[in-house]
PDB file of C-alpha atoms and ligand atoms in Angstrom:
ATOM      1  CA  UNK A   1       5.286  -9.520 -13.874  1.00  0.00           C
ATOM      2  CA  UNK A   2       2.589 -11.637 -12.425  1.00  0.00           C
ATOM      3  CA  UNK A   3      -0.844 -10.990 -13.409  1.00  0.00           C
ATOM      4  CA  UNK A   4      -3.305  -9.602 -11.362  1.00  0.00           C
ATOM      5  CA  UNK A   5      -5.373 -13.343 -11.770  1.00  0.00           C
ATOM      6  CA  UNK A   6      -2.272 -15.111 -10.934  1.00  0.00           C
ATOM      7  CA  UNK A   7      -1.503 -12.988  -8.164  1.00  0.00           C
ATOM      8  CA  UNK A   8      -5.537 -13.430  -7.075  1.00  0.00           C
ATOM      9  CA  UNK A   9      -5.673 -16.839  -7.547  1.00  0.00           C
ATOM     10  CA  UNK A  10      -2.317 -17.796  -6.034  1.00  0.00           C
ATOM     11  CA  UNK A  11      -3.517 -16.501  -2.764  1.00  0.00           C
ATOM     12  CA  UNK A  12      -7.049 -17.849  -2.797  1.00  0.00           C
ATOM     13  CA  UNK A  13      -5.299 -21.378  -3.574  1.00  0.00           C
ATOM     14  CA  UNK A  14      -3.797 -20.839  -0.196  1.00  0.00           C
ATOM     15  CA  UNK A  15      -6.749 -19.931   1.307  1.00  0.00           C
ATOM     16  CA  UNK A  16      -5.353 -16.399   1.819  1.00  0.00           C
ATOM     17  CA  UNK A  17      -8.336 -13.720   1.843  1.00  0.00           C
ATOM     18  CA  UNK A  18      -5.400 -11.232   2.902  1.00  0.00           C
ATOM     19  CA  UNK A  19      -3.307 -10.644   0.025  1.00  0.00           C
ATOM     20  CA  UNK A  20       0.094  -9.809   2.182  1.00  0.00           C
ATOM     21  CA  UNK A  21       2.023  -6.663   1.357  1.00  0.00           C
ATOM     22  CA  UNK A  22       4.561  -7.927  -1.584  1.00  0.00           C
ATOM     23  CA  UNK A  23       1.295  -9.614  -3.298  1.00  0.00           C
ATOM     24  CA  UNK A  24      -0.996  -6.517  -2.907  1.00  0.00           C
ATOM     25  CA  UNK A  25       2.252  -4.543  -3.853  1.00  0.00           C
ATOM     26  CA  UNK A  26       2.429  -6.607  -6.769  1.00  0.00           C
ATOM     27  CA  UNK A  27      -1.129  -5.859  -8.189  1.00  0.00           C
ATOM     28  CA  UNK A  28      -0.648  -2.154  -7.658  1.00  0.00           C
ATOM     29  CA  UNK A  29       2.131  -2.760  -9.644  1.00  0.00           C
ATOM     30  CA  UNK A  30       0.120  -4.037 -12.210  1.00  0.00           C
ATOM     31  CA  UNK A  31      -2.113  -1.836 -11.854  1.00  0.00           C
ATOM     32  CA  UNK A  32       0.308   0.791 -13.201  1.00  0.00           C
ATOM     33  CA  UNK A  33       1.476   2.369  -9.251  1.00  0.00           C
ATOM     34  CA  UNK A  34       4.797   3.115  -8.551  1.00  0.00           C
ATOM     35  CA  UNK A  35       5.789   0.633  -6.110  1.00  0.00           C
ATOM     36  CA  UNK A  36       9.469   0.322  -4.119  1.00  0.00           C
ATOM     37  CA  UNK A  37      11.610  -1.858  -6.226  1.00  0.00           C
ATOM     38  CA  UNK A  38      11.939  -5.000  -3.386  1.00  0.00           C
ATOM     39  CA  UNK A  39      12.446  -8.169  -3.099  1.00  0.00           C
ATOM     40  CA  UNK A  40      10.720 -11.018  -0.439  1.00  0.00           C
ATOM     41  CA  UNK A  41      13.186 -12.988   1.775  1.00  0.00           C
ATOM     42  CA  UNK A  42      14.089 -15.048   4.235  1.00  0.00           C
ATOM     43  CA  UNK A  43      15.852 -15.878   7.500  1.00  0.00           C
ATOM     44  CA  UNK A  44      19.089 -16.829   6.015  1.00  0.00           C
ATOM     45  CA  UNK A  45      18.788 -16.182   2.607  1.00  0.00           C
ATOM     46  CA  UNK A  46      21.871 -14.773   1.006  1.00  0.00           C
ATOM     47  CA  UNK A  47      21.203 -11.147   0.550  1.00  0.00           C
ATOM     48  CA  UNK A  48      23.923 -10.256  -1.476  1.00  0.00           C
ATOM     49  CA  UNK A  49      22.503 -12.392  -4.760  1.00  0.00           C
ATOM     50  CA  UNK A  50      18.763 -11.584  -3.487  1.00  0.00           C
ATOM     51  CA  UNK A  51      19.322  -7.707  -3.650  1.00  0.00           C
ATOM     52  CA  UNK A  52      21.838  -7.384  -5.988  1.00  0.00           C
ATOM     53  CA  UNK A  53      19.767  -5.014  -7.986  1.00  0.00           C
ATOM     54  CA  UNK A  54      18.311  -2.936  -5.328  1.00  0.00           C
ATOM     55  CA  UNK A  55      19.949   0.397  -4.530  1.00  0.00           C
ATOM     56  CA  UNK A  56      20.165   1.523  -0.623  1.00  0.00           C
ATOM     57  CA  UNK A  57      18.709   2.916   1.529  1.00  0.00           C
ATOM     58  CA  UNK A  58      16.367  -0.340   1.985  1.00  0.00           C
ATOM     59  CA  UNK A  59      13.389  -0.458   4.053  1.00  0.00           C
ATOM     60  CA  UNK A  60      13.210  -3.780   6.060  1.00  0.00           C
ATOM     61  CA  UNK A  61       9.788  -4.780   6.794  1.00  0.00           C
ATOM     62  CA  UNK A  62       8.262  -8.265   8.127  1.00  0.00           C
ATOM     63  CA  UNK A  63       5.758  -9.569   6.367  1.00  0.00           C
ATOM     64  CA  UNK A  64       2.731 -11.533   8.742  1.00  0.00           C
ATOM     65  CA  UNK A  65      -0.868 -11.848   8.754  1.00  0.00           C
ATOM     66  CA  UNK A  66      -0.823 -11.096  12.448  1.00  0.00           C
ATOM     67  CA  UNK A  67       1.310  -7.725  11.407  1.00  0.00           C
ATOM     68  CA  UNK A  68      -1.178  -5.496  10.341  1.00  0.00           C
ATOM     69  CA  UNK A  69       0.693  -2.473  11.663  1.00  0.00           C
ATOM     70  CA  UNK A  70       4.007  -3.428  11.560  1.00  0.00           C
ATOM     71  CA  UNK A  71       5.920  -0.346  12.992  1.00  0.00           C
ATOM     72  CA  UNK A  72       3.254  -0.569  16.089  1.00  0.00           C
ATOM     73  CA  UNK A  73       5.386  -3.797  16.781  1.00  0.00           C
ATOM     74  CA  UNK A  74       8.410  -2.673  15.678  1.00  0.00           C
ATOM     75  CA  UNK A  75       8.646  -3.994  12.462  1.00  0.00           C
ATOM     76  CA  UNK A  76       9.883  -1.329  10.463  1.00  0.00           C
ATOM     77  CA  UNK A  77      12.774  -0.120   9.959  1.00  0.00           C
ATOM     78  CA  UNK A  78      13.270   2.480   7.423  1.00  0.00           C
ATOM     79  CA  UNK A  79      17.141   4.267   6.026  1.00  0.00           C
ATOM     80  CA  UNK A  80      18.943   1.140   6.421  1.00  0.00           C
ATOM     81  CA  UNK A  81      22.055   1.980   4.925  1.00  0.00           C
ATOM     82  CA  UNK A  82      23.357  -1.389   3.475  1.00  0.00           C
ATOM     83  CA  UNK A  83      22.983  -5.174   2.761  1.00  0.00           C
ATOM     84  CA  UNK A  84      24.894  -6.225   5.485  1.00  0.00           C
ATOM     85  CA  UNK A  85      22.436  -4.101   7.838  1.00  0.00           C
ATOM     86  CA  UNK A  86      19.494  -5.025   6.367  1.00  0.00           C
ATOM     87  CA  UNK A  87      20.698  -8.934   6.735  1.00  0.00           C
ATOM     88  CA  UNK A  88      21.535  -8.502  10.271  1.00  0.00           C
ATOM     89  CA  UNK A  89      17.775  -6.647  10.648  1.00  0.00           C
ATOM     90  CA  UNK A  90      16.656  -9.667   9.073  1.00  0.00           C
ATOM     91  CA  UNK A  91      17.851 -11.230  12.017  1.00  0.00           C
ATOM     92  CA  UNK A  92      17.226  -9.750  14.881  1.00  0.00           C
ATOM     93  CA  UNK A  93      13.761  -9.409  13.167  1.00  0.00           C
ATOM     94  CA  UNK A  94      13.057 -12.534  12.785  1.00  0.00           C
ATOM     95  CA  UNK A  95      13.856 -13.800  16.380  1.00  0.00           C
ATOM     96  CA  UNK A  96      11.459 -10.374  18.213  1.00  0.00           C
ATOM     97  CA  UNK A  97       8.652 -11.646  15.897  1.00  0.00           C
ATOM     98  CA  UNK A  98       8.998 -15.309  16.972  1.00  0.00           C
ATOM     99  CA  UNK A  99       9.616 -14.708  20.246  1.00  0.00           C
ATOM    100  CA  UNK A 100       6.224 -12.600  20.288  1.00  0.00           C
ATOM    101  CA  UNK A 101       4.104 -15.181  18.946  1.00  0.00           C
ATOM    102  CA  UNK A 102       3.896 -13.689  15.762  1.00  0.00           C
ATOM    103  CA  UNK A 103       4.059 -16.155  12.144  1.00  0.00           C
ATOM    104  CA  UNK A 104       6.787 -14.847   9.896  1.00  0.00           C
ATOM    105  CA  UNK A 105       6.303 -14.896   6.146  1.00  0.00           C
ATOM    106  CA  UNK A 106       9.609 -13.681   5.553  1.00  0.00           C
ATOM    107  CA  UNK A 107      11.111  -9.856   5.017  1.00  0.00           C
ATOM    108  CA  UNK A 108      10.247  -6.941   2.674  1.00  0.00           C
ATOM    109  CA  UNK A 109      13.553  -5.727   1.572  1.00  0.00           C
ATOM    110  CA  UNK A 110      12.891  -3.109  -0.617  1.00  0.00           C
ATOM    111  CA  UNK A 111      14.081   0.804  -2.029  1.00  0.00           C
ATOM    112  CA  UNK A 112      13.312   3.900  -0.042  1.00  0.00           C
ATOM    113  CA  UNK A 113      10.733   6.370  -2.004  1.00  0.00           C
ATOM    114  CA  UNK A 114      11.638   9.876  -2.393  1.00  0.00           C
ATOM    115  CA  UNK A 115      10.469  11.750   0.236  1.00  0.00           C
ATOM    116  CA  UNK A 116       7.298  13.639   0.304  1.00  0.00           C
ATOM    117  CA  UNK A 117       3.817  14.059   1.295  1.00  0.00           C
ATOM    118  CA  UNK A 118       2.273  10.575   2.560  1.00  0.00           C
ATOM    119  CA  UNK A 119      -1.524  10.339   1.612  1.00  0.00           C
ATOM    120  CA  UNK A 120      -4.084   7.138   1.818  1.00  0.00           C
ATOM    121  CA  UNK A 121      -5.733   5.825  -0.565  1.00  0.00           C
ATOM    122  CA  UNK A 122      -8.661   3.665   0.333  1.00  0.00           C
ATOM    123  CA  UNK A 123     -11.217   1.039  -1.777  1.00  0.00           C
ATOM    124  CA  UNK A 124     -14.326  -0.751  -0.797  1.00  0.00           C
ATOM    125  CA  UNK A 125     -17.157  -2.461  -2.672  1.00  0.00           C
ATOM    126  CA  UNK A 126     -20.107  -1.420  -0.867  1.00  0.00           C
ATOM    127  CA  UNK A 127     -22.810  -3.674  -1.450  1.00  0.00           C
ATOM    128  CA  UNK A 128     -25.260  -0.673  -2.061  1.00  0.00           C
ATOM    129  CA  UNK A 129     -22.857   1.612  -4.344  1.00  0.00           C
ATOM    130  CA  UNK A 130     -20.016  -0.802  -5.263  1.00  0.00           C
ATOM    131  CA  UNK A 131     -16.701   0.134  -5.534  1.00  0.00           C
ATOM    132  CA  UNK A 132     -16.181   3.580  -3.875  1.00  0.00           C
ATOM    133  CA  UNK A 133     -13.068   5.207  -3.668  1.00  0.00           C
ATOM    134  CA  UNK A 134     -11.283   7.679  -0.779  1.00  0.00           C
ATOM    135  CA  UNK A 135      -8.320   9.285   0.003  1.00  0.00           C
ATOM    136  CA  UNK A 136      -7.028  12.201   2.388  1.00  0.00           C
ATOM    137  CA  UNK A 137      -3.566  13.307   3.777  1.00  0.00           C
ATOM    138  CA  UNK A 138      -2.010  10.094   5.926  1.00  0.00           C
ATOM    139  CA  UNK A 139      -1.727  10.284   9.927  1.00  0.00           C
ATOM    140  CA  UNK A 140      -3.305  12.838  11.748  1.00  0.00           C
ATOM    141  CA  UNK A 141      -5.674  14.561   9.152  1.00  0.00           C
ATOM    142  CA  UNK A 142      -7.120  11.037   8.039  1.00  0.00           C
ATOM    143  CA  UNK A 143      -7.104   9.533  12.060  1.00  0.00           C
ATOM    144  CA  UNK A 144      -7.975  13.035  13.859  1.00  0.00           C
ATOM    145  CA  UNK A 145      -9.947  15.237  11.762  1.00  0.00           C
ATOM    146  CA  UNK A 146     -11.372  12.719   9.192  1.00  0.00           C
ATOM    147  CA  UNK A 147     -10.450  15.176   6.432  1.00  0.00           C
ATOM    148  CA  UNK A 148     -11.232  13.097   3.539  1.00  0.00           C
ATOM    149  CA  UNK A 149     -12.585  12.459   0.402  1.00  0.00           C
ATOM    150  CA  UNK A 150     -15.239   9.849  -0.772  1.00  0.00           C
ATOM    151  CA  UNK A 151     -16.790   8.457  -4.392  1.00  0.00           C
ATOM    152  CA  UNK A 152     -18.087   5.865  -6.261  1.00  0.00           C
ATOM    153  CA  UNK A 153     -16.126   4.579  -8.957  1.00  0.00           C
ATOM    154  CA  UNK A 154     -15.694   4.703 -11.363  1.00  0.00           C
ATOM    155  CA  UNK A 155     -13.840   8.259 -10.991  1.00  0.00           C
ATOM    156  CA  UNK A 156     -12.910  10.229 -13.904  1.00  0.00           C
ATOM    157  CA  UNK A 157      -9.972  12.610 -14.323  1.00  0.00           C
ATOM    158  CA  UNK A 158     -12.611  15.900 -12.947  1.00  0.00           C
ATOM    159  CA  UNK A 159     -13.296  13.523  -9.843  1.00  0.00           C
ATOM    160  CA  UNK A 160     -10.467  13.126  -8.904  1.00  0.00           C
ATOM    161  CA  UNK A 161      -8.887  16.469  -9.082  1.00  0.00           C
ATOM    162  CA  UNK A 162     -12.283  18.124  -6.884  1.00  0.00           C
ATOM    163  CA  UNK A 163     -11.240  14.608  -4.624  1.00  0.00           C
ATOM    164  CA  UNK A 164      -8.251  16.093  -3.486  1.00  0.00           C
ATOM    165  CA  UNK A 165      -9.256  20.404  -3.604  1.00  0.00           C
ATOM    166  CA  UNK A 166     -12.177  19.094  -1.183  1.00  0.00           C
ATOM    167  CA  UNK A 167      -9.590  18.367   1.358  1.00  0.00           C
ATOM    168  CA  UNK A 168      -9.138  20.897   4.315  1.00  0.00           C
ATOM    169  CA  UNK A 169      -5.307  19.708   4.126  1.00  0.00           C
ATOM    170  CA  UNK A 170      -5.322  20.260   0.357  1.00  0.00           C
ATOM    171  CA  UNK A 171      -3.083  23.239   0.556  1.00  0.00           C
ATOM    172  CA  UNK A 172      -0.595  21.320   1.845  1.00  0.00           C
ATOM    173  CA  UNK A 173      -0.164  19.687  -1.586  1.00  0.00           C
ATOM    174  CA  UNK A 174       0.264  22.746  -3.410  1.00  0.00           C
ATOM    175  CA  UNK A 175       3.559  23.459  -1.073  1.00  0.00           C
ATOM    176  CA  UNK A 176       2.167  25.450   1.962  1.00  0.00           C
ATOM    177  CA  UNK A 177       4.867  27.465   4.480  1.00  0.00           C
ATOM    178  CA  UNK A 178       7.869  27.232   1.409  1.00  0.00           C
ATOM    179  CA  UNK A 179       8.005  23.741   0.893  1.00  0.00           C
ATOM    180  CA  UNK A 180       7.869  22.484  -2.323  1.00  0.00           C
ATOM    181  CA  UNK A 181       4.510  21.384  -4.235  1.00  0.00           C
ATOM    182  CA  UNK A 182       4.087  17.836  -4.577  1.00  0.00           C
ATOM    183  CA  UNK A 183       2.951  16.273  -7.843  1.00  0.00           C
ATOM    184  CA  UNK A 184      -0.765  16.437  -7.928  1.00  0.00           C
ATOM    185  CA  UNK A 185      -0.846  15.103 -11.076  1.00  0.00           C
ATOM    186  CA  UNK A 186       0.580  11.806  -9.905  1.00  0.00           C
ATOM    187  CA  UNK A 187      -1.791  11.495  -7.369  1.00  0.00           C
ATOM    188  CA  UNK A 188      -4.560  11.802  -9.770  1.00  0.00           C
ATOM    189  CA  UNK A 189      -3.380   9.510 -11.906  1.00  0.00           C
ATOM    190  CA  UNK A 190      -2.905   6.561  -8.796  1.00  0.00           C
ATOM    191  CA  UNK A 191      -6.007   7.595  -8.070  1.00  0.00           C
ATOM    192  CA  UNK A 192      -7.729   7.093 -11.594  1.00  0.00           C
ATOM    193  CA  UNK A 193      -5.614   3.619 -11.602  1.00  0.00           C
ATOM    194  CA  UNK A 194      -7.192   2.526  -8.711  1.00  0.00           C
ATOM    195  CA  UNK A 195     -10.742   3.927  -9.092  1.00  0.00           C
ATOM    196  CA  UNK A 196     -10.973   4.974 -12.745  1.00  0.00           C
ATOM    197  CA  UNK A 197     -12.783   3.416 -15.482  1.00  0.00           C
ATOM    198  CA  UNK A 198     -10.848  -0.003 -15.941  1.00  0.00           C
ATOM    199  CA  UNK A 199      -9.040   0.590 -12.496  1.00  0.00           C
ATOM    200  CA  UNK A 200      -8.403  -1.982 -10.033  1.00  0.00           C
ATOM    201  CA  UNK A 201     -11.522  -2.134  -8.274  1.00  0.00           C
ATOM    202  CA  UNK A 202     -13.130  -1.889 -11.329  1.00  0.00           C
ATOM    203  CA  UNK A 203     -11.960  -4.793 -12.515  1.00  0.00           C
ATOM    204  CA  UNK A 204     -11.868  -6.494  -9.528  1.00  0.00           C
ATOM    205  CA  UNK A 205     -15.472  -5.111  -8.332  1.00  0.00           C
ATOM    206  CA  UNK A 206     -17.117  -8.307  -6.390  1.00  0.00           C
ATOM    207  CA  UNK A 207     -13.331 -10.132  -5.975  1.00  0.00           C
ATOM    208  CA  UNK A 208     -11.358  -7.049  -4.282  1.00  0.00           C
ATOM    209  CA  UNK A 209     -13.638  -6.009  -0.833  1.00  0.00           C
ATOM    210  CA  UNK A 210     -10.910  -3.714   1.189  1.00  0.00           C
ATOM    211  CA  UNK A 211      -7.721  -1.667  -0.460  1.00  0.00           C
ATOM    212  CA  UNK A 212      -5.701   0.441   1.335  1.00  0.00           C
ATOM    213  CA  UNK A 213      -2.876   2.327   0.649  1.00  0.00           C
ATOM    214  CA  UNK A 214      -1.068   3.592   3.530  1.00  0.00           C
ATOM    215  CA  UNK A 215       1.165   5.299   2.627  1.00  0.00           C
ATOM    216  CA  UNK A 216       1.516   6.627  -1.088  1.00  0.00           C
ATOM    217  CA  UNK A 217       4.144   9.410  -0.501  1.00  0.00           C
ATOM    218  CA  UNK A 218       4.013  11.836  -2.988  1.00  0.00           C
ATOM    219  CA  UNK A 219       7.031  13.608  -3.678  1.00  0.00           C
ATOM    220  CA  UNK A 220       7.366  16.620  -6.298  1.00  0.00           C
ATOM    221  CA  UNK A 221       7.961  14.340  -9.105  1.00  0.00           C
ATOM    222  CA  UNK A 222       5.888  11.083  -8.357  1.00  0.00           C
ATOM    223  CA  UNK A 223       3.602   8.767  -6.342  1.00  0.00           C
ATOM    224  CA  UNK A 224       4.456   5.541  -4.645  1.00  0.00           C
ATOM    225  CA  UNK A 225       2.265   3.123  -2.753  1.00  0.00           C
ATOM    226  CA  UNK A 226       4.876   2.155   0.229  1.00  0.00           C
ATOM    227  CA  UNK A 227       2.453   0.509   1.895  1.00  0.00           C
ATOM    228  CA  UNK A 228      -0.856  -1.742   0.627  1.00  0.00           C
ATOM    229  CA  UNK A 229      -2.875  -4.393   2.205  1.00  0.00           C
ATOM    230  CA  UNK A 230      -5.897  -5.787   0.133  1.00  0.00           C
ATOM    231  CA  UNK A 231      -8.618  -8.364   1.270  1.00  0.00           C
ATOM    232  CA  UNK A 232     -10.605 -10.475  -1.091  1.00  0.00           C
ATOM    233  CA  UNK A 233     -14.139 -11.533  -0.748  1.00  0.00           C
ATOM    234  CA  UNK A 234     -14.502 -14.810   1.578  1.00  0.00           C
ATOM    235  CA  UNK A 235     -15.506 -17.607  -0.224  1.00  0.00           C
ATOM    236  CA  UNK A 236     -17.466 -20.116   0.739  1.00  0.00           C
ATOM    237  CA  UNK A 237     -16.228 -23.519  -0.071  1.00  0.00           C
ATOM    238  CA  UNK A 238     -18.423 -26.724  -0.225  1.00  0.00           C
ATOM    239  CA  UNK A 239     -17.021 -30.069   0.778  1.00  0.00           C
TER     240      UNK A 239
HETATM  241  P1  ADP B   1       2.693  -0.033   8.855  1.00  0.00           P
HETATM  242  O1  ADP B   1       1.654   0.894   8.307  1.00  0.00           O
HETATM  243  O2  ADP B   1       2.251  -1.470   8.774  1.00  0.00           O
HETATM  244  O3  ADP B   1       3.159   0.342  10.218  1.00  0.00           O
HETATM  245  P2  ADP B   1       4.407   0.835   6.613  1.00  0.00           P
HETATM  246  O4  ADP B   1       4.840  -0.144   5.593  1.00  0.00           O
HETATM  247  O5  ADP B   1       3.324   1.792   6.218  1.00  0.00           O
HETATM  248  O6  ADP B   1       4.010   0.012   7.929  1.00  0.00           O
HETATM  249  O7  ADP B   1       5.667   1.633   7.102  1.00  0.00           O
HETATM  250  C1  ADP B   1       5.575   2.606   8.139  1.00  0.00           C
HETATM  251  C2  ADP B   1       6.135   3.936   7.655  1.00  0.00           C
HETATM  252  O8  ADP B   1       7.484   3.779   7.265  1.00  0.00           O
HETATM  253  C3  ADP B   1       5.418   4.480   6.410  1.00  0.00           C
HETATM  254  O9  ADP B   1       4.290   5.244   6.773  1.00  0.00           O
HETATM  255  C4  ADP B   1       6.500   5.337   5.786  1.00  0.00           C
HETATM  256  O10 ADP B   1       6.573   6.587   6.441  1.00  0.00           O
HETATM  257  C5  ADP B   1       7.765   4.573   6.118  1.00  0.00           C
HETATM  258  N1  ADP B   1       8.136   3.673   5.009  1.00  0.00           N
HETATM  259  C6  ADP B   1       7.861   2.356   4.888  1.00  0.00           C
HETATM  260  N2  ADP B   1       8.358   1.849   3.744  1.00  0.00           N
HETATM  261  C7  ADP B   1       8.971   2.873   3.104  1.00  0.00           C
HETATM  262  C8  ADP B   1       9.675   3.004   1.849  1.00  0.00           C
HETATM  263  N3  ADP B   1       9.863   1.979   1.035  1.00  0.00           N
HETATM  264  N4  ADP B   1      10.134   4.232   1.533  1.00  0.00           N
HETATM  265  C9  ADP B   1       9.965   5.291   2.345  1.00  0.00           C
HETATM  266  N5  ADP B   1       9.315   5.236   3.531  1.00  0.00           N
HETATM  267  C10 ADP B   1       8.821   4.043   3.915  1.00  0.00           C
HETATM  268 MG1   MG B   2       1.271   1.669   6.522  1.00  0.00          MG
END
């Protein structure tokens, strides 16, 4: 696995302030998340060596910086049954994106997480407070009623527990209306990963500006960040 410098310093060589989703997948990673097992391809590639390991059903997911939400355009698909699909999504992908104007960085081809409850997590370094840390149930509760949680980092294990009991949609969690309850205890711990004492923002406090996770569905056994974009501080560079 790459190291969280590596993966930092790869994309500031290319003058990416955007790390794209494998990348910012890849520090979570690092971090100690549970990410989809996946694999970055291209147009063509053969599939059938690229994803040998990877067991369907695959997400397919295109991966530009003019993309930020990719099923808005169309650029998700998720329960794809088999390589085959997933190379002829590749595709028919490829040639919508183009043909919309938008730069193609390749394909996300990657495991489906166990279903579940899909929650954000959220990071910025505020230049009063530093890294703060948020999170709240995904779609409607986050976009509609704001229903979420805020501190600076770094969190401990207490913080993050009264983090997620201060949420109106907290019940939810704890199985509401006979579903089943979804492991709390793995959202703390993402949480503590990310905003904890030695956590990624922590770490990367004055390097990492903007982290989102959206979504980490959390299913009654685990946590995993399906979706992360993270932005690095803008640099000025001196000729
Ligand atoms: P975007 O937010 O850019 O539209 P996402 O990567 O978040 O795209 O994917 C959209 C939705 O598709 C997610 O909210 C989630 O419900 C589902 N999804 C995406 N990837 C996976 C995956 N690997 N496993 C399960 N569900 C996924
Ligand atoms: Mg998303």
């Amino acid at each position: 696995m790459a190291s969280a410098d590596a993966i930092i310093r790869r994309a500031r060589d290319h003058g990416r302030a955007t790390l794209d989703e494998p990348d910012a997948k890849a520090l979570l990673a690092e971090s100690g998340l549970d990410v989809p097992a996946g694999i970055r391809v291209a147009r063509g590639d053969d599939l059938a060596g690229a994803a040998a390991g990877l067991s369907p059903p695959f997400a397919v997911k295109l991966i530009s910086p003019d993309a930020v939400h990719k099923s808005d355009l169309g650029m998700v698909r998720v329960g794809v049954p088999d390589l085959a699909a997933a190379d002829a999504l590749v595709v028919e992908l490829d040639g919508v994106a183009r043909a919309g104007g938008l730069r193609v960085d390749g394909f996300l081809i990657e495991e489906m997480a166990p279903a579940g409850r899909e929650l954000v997590i959220g990071g910025i370094d505020d230049p009063r407070f530093g890294p703060v840390i948020m999170t709240g149930l995904g779609g409607i509760f986050v976009e509609v009623f704001q229903d979420v949680a805020f501190r600076v980092c770094p969190i401990d294990r207490q913080d993050a527990a009264d983090m997620l009991d201060e949420l109106r949609a907290a019940p939810l969690l704890a199985g509401a209306r006979g579903q089943r309850p979804v492991s709390r205890e793995s959202v703390i711990a993402a949480l503590l990963k990310i905003g904890g004492d030695g956590g990624l923002l922590m770490r990367f406090s004055g390097e990492i500006v903007e982290l989102d996770i959206n979504p980490l569905i959390v299913s009654p056994t685990g946590a995993v960040a399906v979706d992360a974009r993270i932005v690095l501080k803008e640099r000025l560079t001196l000729a």
